[in-house]
Structure formats: C-alpha cells, structure tokens
C-alpha cells in the first residue's frame, strides 16, 4: 500500500461520555418523547371534554382554587432548580453541593406530593362524579406518580452520590436522572395551566 | 485521579495492547450466553432476542390465520352455525388484535433487532437488556391474551374496541375487554422499548465512517418505523388506560351521560391507529428496498428521495386518522382536511413505487423467490392503494363504510404491503440466520399458491361490499344472494393458508436438507453478508469501518490523508477491548468515532422486570391494587438491572 503521508496521531477513545455522545442519554430522550405524547394526549382529552360539555367545570363543581396549587408549583420548580444546581456542582467536582442539592430536591419533591394529597382530599368530588373529575384526577394522579417515581429514583442516585460514584467526567447516571427530573417539573407547567388557569380565562 | 473500586465498566482510556490481534475465542467467551437454563432466561444477544421475536411473531401469524379460517368457514354458506355469534365476535377481535399487535409489529421489530447491528457494523443493539425485556413482556402479553381466549374469555368488541361498547361494563360484562386492556398495555410497552432501542442503535452505534447518507435504505425504514412507534403508540397506551379506568375505577371518559364523549375514544385510538398501518408498512418497504437492490443488481434509484419519502409518509400518516370514522359525524371542514391529507399519502407512496420500478427497469433483475414476492407486493399493494384513494373520498367512504369493501381494502394493504414483503425478507435473510438456503422450487410454489389464494379470497370481497354485506356479521340469509361469492372467498382463504403451510414445511425441510448458503449467497451489497452464516455471537471479528453506501459492492478507498471518520476508526480499532462487551460509539450524522460503548451483559433482571410488569397488568384485571404493588416490584428489579458493579464486569 502506498502511503502518501504519515497518518495523523490517533487519540484514545473515552469509555465514559456525557450528553448526546452517550446512548443512554438518547434513551432518556426517547422516554421523555413518549411521555410528552402521553401528557399531550391527556391535555388534548381535557380540552376535548371541555368542548363536549355545556359548562366546564360542570354544574355543582367549583373552579379549582389557585393559591395552594401555585405555591406547590413554585415548590416543584425549586426542586428542579436544586437538581440543576447539583448537576452544575458535580461538573465542577463539588461533591458537597451535589449531595445537598439532591437532598433539597428530594424533600421538595415529597412536599409537592404531600401538598397534592392535601389539595385533592379537600375536593368534594372524585373521578367517578363527572368526566371533569375523571380527567383532572387522572392528570394529577399520573403526574403525581411521576413525582413519586423520580423521588424513588432520586434516592438511589443519592445513595450513589454518597458512595462517591460520580466524578466531573463520569456522572451519566446523575445526568440522565436530572434530565428526567427537569422533565417532570417542566411538564407540570402545561398541566397547571390547563387545570388551574384555563378555566379562568 | 486514582482508580477506585467504583470504577464502573473499567478505566476511562484503554491504550491498544502491543500484541493486538482479533481473538475469536476470547470474543466468543465475552459475547456468549451463560450456561444452562439460567442462560436461556438471561440471554440478551440481539440474534437470540431478534429470532425469538420473529419465531413468536410467526406463531401468532399462524394462530391469527386459523381464526380467519374458522370465520371463513362459518361464512361459506348462508345460515351456518359452526360457531355462535358470541364466539364469532371473539374470533374477529382476536384475529385483528393478533395480526396487528402480536404479529406484524413484533415480527418487524425482530427483523430490525436481528439485522440492524449486522447492517450498521455494531456488535449488538445499544440496549441489549431492554431488548430482552421487551421480548419477555411481549411473550407474557401474548400468553395472557390467549389463555383468556382459550378459557372462553376472549375480547369481543373488535380489535379497535370502540367505546362505549368496550368501556362500559353494561355492554361488555365479560372479562374479555379487561384482558384486551391488559394485553394491549403490555404489548405497547414492549413495542415502545424496542422502538427506543432501535432509534438509539441507529443514532449511536453505526460503524465509523457510516454517515447518515451511508446507512442502508432498510435502516432508514426501521428508523422511521421506530420514530412513528414513539409518537403513536403512547396514544393507544393512554386510551387503553382510560378504558381500563372506566371499567375498573368508575371514571367516565367515554360515558356521555356523565360528561364523557365516545368520539374522544375514536380520535385518540385512531391517532395511533392510522400510523399503526404505516408502522407495519414502512419496515416492509425497507425489506423491499434491501431485497430489490440486491436482485436488481444496481444501487437504489433516488436513494435520498426514497429515504425522504419514508419520512414524509411517517409525518403525513399522523394527519389522516379521522378517515377511519368519517361516518361518525365530523364537521365538513374536518372531513375536507382529512380527505385531502389521506390523498396526499399517495404522493410519497407513488415516489417509492416509481423508484422501485426504476430500479428494476434499469437493473439486471434476477427472478427468484424473494423477487417474486416483491412483484406480488407491488401488484397487490397498488390495488390496495387505489381502493385507499377511493376510500379517502368522503361520499364514497360513507357508502361503503363498515362493509366488506373495507375488509378487502385493508387486507390488500396489509397482506400485500406487509406479508408479501415479509416473505421476501424471510427468503432473503434465512440463509444468513441459519446458514441454509430455503428451497427455491417450494418457494416459487408458495408464491404462486399464496398469490392466487390471496386474490381469490379478497378481490371478490370488494364486490360483496358493494352488494351490501357488512363486516363482522357472523352469518347472512340465503335470499341476499351472497352465498356464491362467500364460498369462493372461503375456498381462496384455504388456498392462501396452504401457501403458508408450504413455507412452514420449507423451513423445516431446508433446515434438515437445505443447501449450504455460505457467507454471501446473493452477492449482496450490505455489511450483514460480510460475516459467516449464521453470524458469530460477537458478530464482527473486527469492528468494520464504512466508506460507501454499498460497502460490499464498492468498498471505497482510504482517504489519501487518512483523515476521514473511517480511517480514524480503522486506527482506533485495537482500542475496542475484546475481554468486555465493547463497540464503537459514533456521532449521529457523520459516523465519527466518539467513544467506546460498553454494552450490558447477560442478566436475569430483564426477565424479572417483565414478570413485575406482567404481575401489575394481569393483576389489574382483578384489582387496581396490583398496579402499585407491581410498580414497587418493578422498582426493585430496576435497581438490580442498573446496579453497575456486578461481578461480571472484569476491570
């Protein structure tokens, strides 16, 4: 074989990569895409049922109160911010903030979940009262299931952090976990708009 | 930084060993299965999982076919009472559910799973455990559905189970619909995880140098199929959950008396339901393209336009769902929109057809069994497409809605568009999978019998539809005058079934007595034919690099500067370790080597996780409390699945 020039130097390939270079990250993006379709479908169902009914919420059911859910929304956003802070900390190698951020996020997630239970136990209708109850309870329940599942998953990731398993260049598990957490926070905003703001417009 | 015991899959960098050489024995140990019965449940290798999908899917094809034969026998003459009307309802529901969900989607996913790593030059799928998990859920779903059916509890509201018939216990008191909800729910999960796996594999595991412009057209088709699954199947998951909640928890999504709306069901279901047709049809087009290029002996005509037309068809198919229920009462503007969108689908389909014809026209075609099935596909599918354009016209649609015209149309589209290409693919890749060629004479007989049988069965159903015969009737009166045509159709269906029996016989005969295929019996252009048949468990002795669209026809020369992705990949090869499961991770667009990807090893956890999911879904037929319990079990299995420091990883 005729060699025209010397081949350029061959770099060493890394085993641990982050972000879009990692298949796992793309797998999480795929899961999020699926979930966006499901949540989008729920929102579409909500508005379809709203159009199919003469009054919405129906006679005898009051529009949901705004104060507690709004506070709760801020709490959920704060938990997402805490996760992002933790994510930025591990990139800089700050193990302490990594752990603290997660603990704060986990607590805020649990607070959100608890306040959701408080809010929904205050309603005098449930999913079998009317299609309005069916769709709002399902939307909330489905999202609350996501919150509790990211909390469960967060506990495992926190255990991994406590054992010092994340480094500035290797924290893929933490990165995709944060990605999903932020998704669960962000997807709440259209649900919040749909259930609490849109009936007042 | 010092290496600690928390070192996951090994050190970040792995300098190539001094005495690097490909070592088949070491690779076999690394990629082989575990011994014994544990190995059977723990295996994650794409060849094993892909073949399980294909074989299981084929068994469901046979089951669905038997149901069809029973129904055709019942309809052969007026006023027969071979089966009761209740059993007939279960039969047509099971036939549709089996063919749409348990045969067509999984078998093409299996095809993708088996062939993608071979075609793109990877050593496995990107998420091997997820593939195994998807298979186990699929199997559990199938067993659940058929157990119920054999116990006399089959679902009986049609495969699309329109509400409120399906969602209200007063209308369908039997457990069949709960069974439908559970089985479909599990199947959707299986399809979704397989779709994610397919997309990620195509994105990240292409061989160095294989840019998006160099992936085989088959891979394009599988990518579009997987994308469509990701955006369509969640809708049916949602709607089955809603039906389940209406039945089990007392919600009122589809109960008009309590503010719900049955039309909502149709919209959400068919938002999935129409893309579903293309989820089945697009991979079949991929098979057609692969087989066509090989036997026309020339590159695909208009490769990039065909790839674009797959994407266009995928997108358009999301805008046509209402044409499945034009008759339900839709505002005129909606009717017009969806009618036009439905007709637009014929544009990308037309492009593909002309590209196929152009490829054959300008090539030197070799007419053997796979090629004959392609011809059958073109003839039958074009006929189905023509009736499709007719059905897209709203006034015509109203006339033939829910008649045998629609039955004929959908079988022309699905059998012509999926089953014939599938057989082309099975004849084409069987030698790669088994090392044996399928018998050509039997193959040509099979094609002839199936082609005649199919057209005799279904062409006449167009006319029955015009004569007013509604679909799903379990019998009819003699004075309606449908007896003769129905008898012809029934005879045809048995001929069609005989063709499929010839195939089954051919498979066993060829495994026993078939000619040895060798590595590349067809002189084909793509990478799967560069390895022995059947492929070794590690697939490629050395990770391949790719310099052209048809690497086996035109390998391409190294760059004079040695400065392309393929050249870099060639020099980086020795870094890919052979003692752990590693393969190249490359960039999406250019196939530039980026990383060494560690693929997960054999594990029982996917099987346990599938059992947990099965526990939740099967249990939810009886009480919704099984769901949270199943979720907790699933959580436990996920920890085991993902815990990174199992003993199996040698660092």
mmCIF file with all atom_site columns, N, CA, C and O in Angstrom, chain B residues 620-646:
data_model
loop_
_atom_site.group_PDB
_atom_site.id
_atom_site.type_symbol
_atom_site.label_atom_id
_atom_site.label_alt_id
_atom_site.label_comp_id
_atom_site.label_asym_id
_atom_site.label_entity_id
_atom_site.label_seq_id
_atom_site.pdbx_PDB_ins_code
_atom_site.Cartn_x
_atom_site.Cartn_y
_atom_site.Cartn_z
_atom_site.occupancy
_atom_site.B_iso_or_equiv
_atom_site.pdbx_formal_charge
_atom_site.auth_seq_id
_atom_site.auth_comp_id
_atom_site.auth_asym_id
_atom_site.auth_atom_id
_atom_site.pdbx_PDB_model_num
ATOM 1   N N  . UNK B 1 620 ? -54.211 -6.213 37.434 1.00 0.00 ? 620 UNK B N  1
ATOM 2   C CA . UNK B 1 620 ? -55.139 -5.080 37.378 1.00 0.00 ? 620 UNK B CA 1
ATOM 3   C C  . UNK B 1 620 ? -56.473 -5.486 36.757 1.00 0.00 ? 620 UNK B C  1
ATOM 4   O O  . UNK B 1 620 ? -57.448 -4.730 36.857 1.00 0.00 ? 620 UNK B O  1
ATOM 5   N N  . UNK B 1 621 ? -56.536 -6.671 36.139 1.00 0.00 ? 621 UNK B N  1
ATOM 6   C CA . UNK B 1 621 ? -57.841 -7.155 35.681 1.00 0.00 ? 621 UNK B CA 1
ATOM 7   C C  . UNK B 1 621 ? -58.740 -7.459 36.872 1.00 0.00 ? 621 UNK B C  1
ATOM 8   O O  . UNK B 1 621 ? -59.961 -7.431 36.757 1.00 0.00 ? 621 UNK B O  1
ATOM 9   N N  . UNK B 1 622 ? -58.119 -7.776 37.999 1.00 0.00 ? 622 UNK B N  1
ATOM 10  C CA . UNK B 1 622 ? -58.904 -8.184 39.162 1.00 0.00 ? 622 UNK B CA 1
ATOM 11  C C  . UNK B 1 622 ? -59.034 -7.053 40.166 1.00 0.00 ? 622 UNK B C  1
ATOM 12  O O  . UNK B 1 622 ? -60.109 -6.811 40.699 1.00 0.00 ? 622 UNK B O  1
ATOM 13  N N  . UNK B 1 623 ? -57.925 -6.359 40.428 1.00 0.00 ? 623 UNK B N  1
ATOM 14  C CA . UNK B 1 623 ? -57.968 -5.237 41.354 1.00 0.00 ? 623 UNK B CA 1
ATOM 15  C C  . UNK B 1 623 ? -56.883 -4.252 40.972 1.00 0.00 ? 623 UNK B C  1
ATOM 16  O O  . UNK B 1 623 ? -55.765 -4.648 40.623 1.00 0.00 ? 623 UNK B O  1
ATOM 17  N N  . UNK B 1 624 ? -57.214 -2.983 41.056 1.00 0.00 ? 624 UNK B N  1
ATOM 18  C CA . UNK B 1 624 ? -56.224 -1.970 40.679 1.00 0.00 ? 624 UNK B CA 1
ATOM 19  C C  . UNK B 1 624 ? -55.074 -1.909 41.673 1.00 0.00 ? 624 UNK B C  1
ATOM 20  O O  . UNK B 1 624 ? -54.043 -1.304 41.394 1.00 0.00 ? 624 UNK B O  1
ATOM 21  N N  . UNK B 1 625 ? -55.236 -2.559 42.846 1.00 0.00 ? 625 UNK B N  1
ATOM 22  C CA . UNK B 1 625 ? -54.144 -2.515 43.827 1.00 0.00 ? 625 UNK B CA 1
ATOM 23  C C  . UNK B 1 625 ? -52.923 -3.268 43.341 1.00 0.00 ? 625 UNK B C  1
ATOM 24  O O  . UNK B 1 625 ? -51.816 -3.056 43.842 1.00 0.00 ? 625 UNK B O  1
ATOM 25  N N  . UNK B 1 626 ? -53.117 -4.190 42.375 1.00 0.00 ? 626 UNK B N  1
ATOM 26  C CA . UNK B 1 626 ? -51.954 -4.883 41.854 1.00 0.00 ? 626 UNK B CA 1
ATOM 27  C C  . UNK B 1 626 ? -50.995 -3.907 41.186 1.00 0.00 ? 626 UNK B C  1
ATOM 28  O O  . UNK B 1 626 ? -49.816 -4.193 41.057 1.00 0.00 ? 626 UNK B O  1
ATOM 29  N N  . UNK B 1 627 ? -51.516 -2.768 40.755 1.00 0.00 ? 627 UNK B N  1
ATOM 30  C CA . UNK B 1 627 ? -50.661 -1.858 39.980 1.00 0.00 ? 627 UNK B CA 1
ATOM 31  C C  . UNK B 1 627 ? -49.557 -1.234 40.824 1.00 0.00 ? 627 UNK B C  1
ATOM 32  O O  . UNK B 1 627 ? -48.386 -1.339 40.469 1.00 0.00 ? 627 UNK B O  1
ATOM 33  N N  . UNK B 1 628 ? -49.907 -0.595 41.963 1.00 0.00 ? 628 UNK B N  1
ATOM 34  C CA . UNK B 1 628 ? -48.807 -0.062 42.791 1.00 0.00 ? 628 UNK B CA 1
ATOM 35  C C  . UNK B 1 628 ? -47.870 -1.144 43.303 1.00 0.00 ? 628 UNK B C  1
ATOM 36  O O  . UNK B 1 628 ? -46.656 -0.923 43.369 1.00 0.00 ? 628 UNK B O  1
ATOM 37  N N  . UNK B 1 629 ? -48.412 -2.327 43.618 1.00 0.00 ? 629 UNK B N  1
ATOM 38  C CA . UNK B 1 629 ? -47.523 -3.391 44.094 1.00 0.00 ? 629 UNK B CA 1
ATOM 39  C C  . UNK B 1 629 ? -46.562 -3.792 42.977 1.00 0.00 ? 629 UNK B C  1
ATOM 40  O O  . UNK B 1 629 ? -45.345 -3.912 43.182 1.00 0.00 ? 629 UNK B O  1
ATOM 41  N N  . UNK B 1 630 ? -47.107 -3.948 41.776 1.00 0.00 ? 630 UNK B N  1
ATOM 42  C CA . UNK B 1 630 ? -46.262 -4.287 40.634 1.00 0.00 ? 630 UNK B CA 1
ATOM 43  C C  . UNK B 1 630 ? -45.220 -3.207 40.382 1.00 0.00 ? 630 UNK B C  1
ATOM 44  O O  . UNK B 1 630 ? -44.077 -3.504 40.034 1.00 0.00 ? 630 UNK B O  1
ATOM 45  N N  . UNK B 1 631 ? -45.620 -1.937 40.575 1.00 0.00 ? 631 UNK B N  1
ATOM 46  C CA . UNK B 1 631 ? -44.670 -0.844 40.346 1.00 0.00 ? 631 UNK B CA 1
ATOM 47  C C  . UNK B 1 631 ? -43.520 -0.935 41.335 1.00 0.00 ? 631 UNK B C  1
ATOM 48  O O  . UNK B 1 631 ? -42.356 -0.720 40.978 1.00 0.00 ? 631 UNK B O  1
ATOM 49  N N  . UNK B 1 632 ? -43.835 -1.286 42.591 1.00 0.00 ? 632 UNK B N  1
ATOM 50  C CA . UNK B 1 632 ? -42.757 -1.419 43.578 1.00 0.00 ? 632 UNK B CA 1
ATOM 51  C C  . UNK B 1 632 ? -41.838 -2.584 43.220 1.00 0.00 ? 632 UNK B C  1
ATOM 52  O O  . UNK B 1 632 ? -40.612 -2.459 43.317 1.00 0.00 ? 632 UNK B O  1
ATOM 53  N N  . UNK B 1 633 ? -42.423 -3.694 42.808 1.00 0.00 ? 633 UNK B N  1
ATOM 54  C CA . UNK B 1 633 ? -41.591 -4.828 42.379 1.00 0.00 ? 633 UNK B CA 1
ATOM 55  C C  . UNK B 1 633 ? -40.699 -4.417 41.215 1.00 0.00 ? 633 UNK B C  1
ATOM 56  O O  . UNK B 1 633 ? -39.513 -4.737 41.164 1.00 0.00 ? 633 UNK B O  1
ATOM 57  N N  . UNK B 1 634 ? -41.283 -3.677 40.279 1.00 0.00 ? 634 UNK B N  1
ATOM 58  C CA . UNK B 1 634 ? -40.541 -3.213 39.115 1.00 0.00 ? 634 UNK B CA 1
ATOM 59  C C  . UNK B 1 634 ? -39.376 -2.326 39.544 1.00 0.00 ? 634 UNK B C  1
ATOM 60  O O  . UNK B 1 634 ? -38.263 -2.447 39.035 1.00 0.00 ? 634 UNK B O  1
ATOM 61  N N  . UNK B 1 635 ? -39.650 -1.472 40.532 1.00 0.00 ? 635 UNK B N  1
ATOM 62  C CA . UNK B 1 635 ? -38.608 -0.595 41.060 1.00 0.00 ? 635 UNK B CA 1
ATOM 63  C C  . UNK B 1 635 ? -37.443 -1.429 41.579 1.00 0.00 ? 635 UNK B C  1
ATOM 64  O O  . UNK B 1 635 ? -36.275 -1.150 41.293 1.00 0.00 ? 635 UNK B O  1
ATOM 65  N N  . UNK B 1 636 ? -37.763 -2.493 42.322 1.00 0.00 ? 636 UNK B N  1
ATOM 66  C CA . UNK B 1 636 ? -36.710 -3.362 42.832 1.00 0.00 ? 636 UNK B CA 1
ATOM 67  C C  . UNK B 1 636 ? -35.888 -3.978 41.711 1.00 0.00 ? 636 UNK B C  1
ATOM 68  O O  . UNK B 1 636 ? -34.655 -3.986 41.752 1.00 0.00 ? 636 UNK B O  1
ATOM 69  N N  . UNK B 1 637 ? -36.584 -4.470 40.679 1.00 0.00 ? 637 UNK B N  1
ATOM 70  C CA . UNK B 1 637 ? -35.834 -5.095 39.592 1.00 0.00 ? 637 UNK B CA 1
ATOM 71  C C  . UNK B 1 637 ? -34.988 -4.062 38.848 1.00 0.00 ? 637 UNK B C  1
ATOM 72  O O  . UNK B 1 637 ? -33.913 -4.387 38.349 1.00 0.00 ? 637 UNK B O  1
ATOM 73  N N  . UNK B 1 638 ? -35.465 -2.819 38.790 1.00 0.00 ? 638 UNK B N  1
ATOM 74  C CA . UNK B 1 638 ? -34.688 -1.791 38.097 1.00 0.00 ? 638 UNK B CA 1
ATOM 75  C C  . UNK B 1 638 ? -33.372 -1.535 38.817 1.00 0.00 ? 638 UNK B C  1
ATOM 76  O O  . UNK B 1 638 ? -32.342 -1.286 38.180 1.00 0.00 ? 638 UNK B O  1
ATOM 77  N N  . UNK B 1 639 ? -33.408 -1.585 40.155 1.00 0.00 ? 639 UNK B N  1
ATOM 78  C CA . UNK B 1 639 ? -32.158 -1.384 40.897 1.00 0.00 ? 639 UNK B CA 1
ATOM 79  C C  . UNK B 1 639 ? -31.174 -2.493 40.535 1.00 0.00 ? 639 UNK B C  1
ATOM 80  O O  . UNK B 1 639 ? -30.010 -2.247 40.229 1.00 0.00 ? 639 UNK B O  1
ATOM 81  N N  . UNK B 1 640 ? -31.673 -3.727 40.542 1.00 0.00 ? 640 UNK B N  1
ATOM 82  C CA . UNK B 1 640 ? -30.790 -4.834 40.187 1.00 0.00 ? 640 UNK B CA 1
ATOM 83  C C  . UNK B 1 640 ? -30.260 -4.720 38.770 1.00 0.00 ? 640 UNK B C  1
ATOM 84  O O  . UNK B 1 640 ? -29.094 -4.974 38.494 1.00 0.00 ? 640 UNK B O  1
ATOM 85  N N  . UNK B 1 641 ? -31.140 -4.317 37.886 1.00 0.00 ? 641 UNK B N  1
ATOM 86  C CA . UNK B 1 641 ? -30.796 -4.186 36.459 1.00 0.00 ? 641 UNK B CA 1
ATOM 87  C C  . UNK B 1 641 ? -29.666 -3.176 36.269 1.00 0.00 ? 641 UNK B C  1
ATOM 88  O O  . UNK B 1 641 ? -28.700 -3.420 35.565 1.00 0.00 ? 641 UNK B O  1
ATOM 89  N N  . UNK B 1 642 ? -29.793 -2.018 36.917 1.00 0.00 ? 642 UNK B N  1
ATOM 90  C CA . UNK B 1 642 ? -28.872 -0.916 36.621 1.00 0.00 ? 642 UNK B CA 1
ATOM 91  C C  . UNK B 1 642 ? -27.662 -0.869 37.531 1.00 0.00 ? 642 UNK B C  1
ATOM 92  O O  . UNK B 1 642 ? -26.757 -0.117 37.271 1.00 0.00 ? 642 UNK B O  1
ATOM 93  N N  . UNK B 1 643 ? -27.704 -1.634 38.635 1.00 0.00 ? 643 UNK B N  1
ATOM 94  C CA . UNK B 1 643 ? -26.583 -1.525 39.566 1.00 0.00 ? 643 UNK B CA 1
ATOM 95  C C  . UNK B 1 643 ? -25.304 -1.855 38.825 1.00 0.00 ? 643 UNK B C  1
ATOM 96  O O  . UNK B 1 643 ? -25.162 -2.939 38.262 1.00 0.00 ? 643 UNK B O  1
ATOM 97  N N  . UNK B 1 644 ? -24.364 -0.916 38.776 1.00 0.00 ? 644 UNK B N  1
ATOM 98  C CA . UNK B 1 644 ? -23.301 -1.066 37.787 1.00 0.00 ? 644 UNK B CA 1
ATOM 99  C C  . UNK B 1 644 ? -22.162 -1.971 38.193 1.00 0.00 ? 644 UNK B C  1
ATOM 100 O O  . UNK B 1 644 ? -21.301 -2.234 37.386 1.00 0.00 ? 644 UNK B O  1
ATOM 101 N N  . UNK B 1 645 ? -22.104 -2.460 39.432 1.00 0.00 ? 645 UNK B N  1
ATOM 102 C CA . UNK B 1 645 ? -20.860 -3.100 39.846 1.00 0.00 ? 645 UNK B CA 1
ATOM 103 C C  . UNK B 1 645 ? -21.035 -4.596 40.054 1.00 0.00 ? 645 UNK B C  1
ATOM 104 O O  . UNK B 1 645 ? -20.556 -5.161 41.009 1.00 0.00 ? 645 UNK B O  1
ATOM 105 N N  . UNK B 1 646 ? -21.733 -5.225 39.155 1.00 0.00 ? 646 UNK B N  1
ATOM 106 C CA . UNK B 1 646 ? -21.892 -6.662 39.306 1.00 0.00 ? 646 UNK B CA 1
ATOM 107 C C  . UNK B 1 646 ? -20.553 -7.340 39.029 1.00 0.00 ? 646 UNK B C  1
ATOM 108 O O  . UNK B 1 646 ? -19.650 -6.780 38.409 1.00 0.00 ? 646 UNK B O  1
#
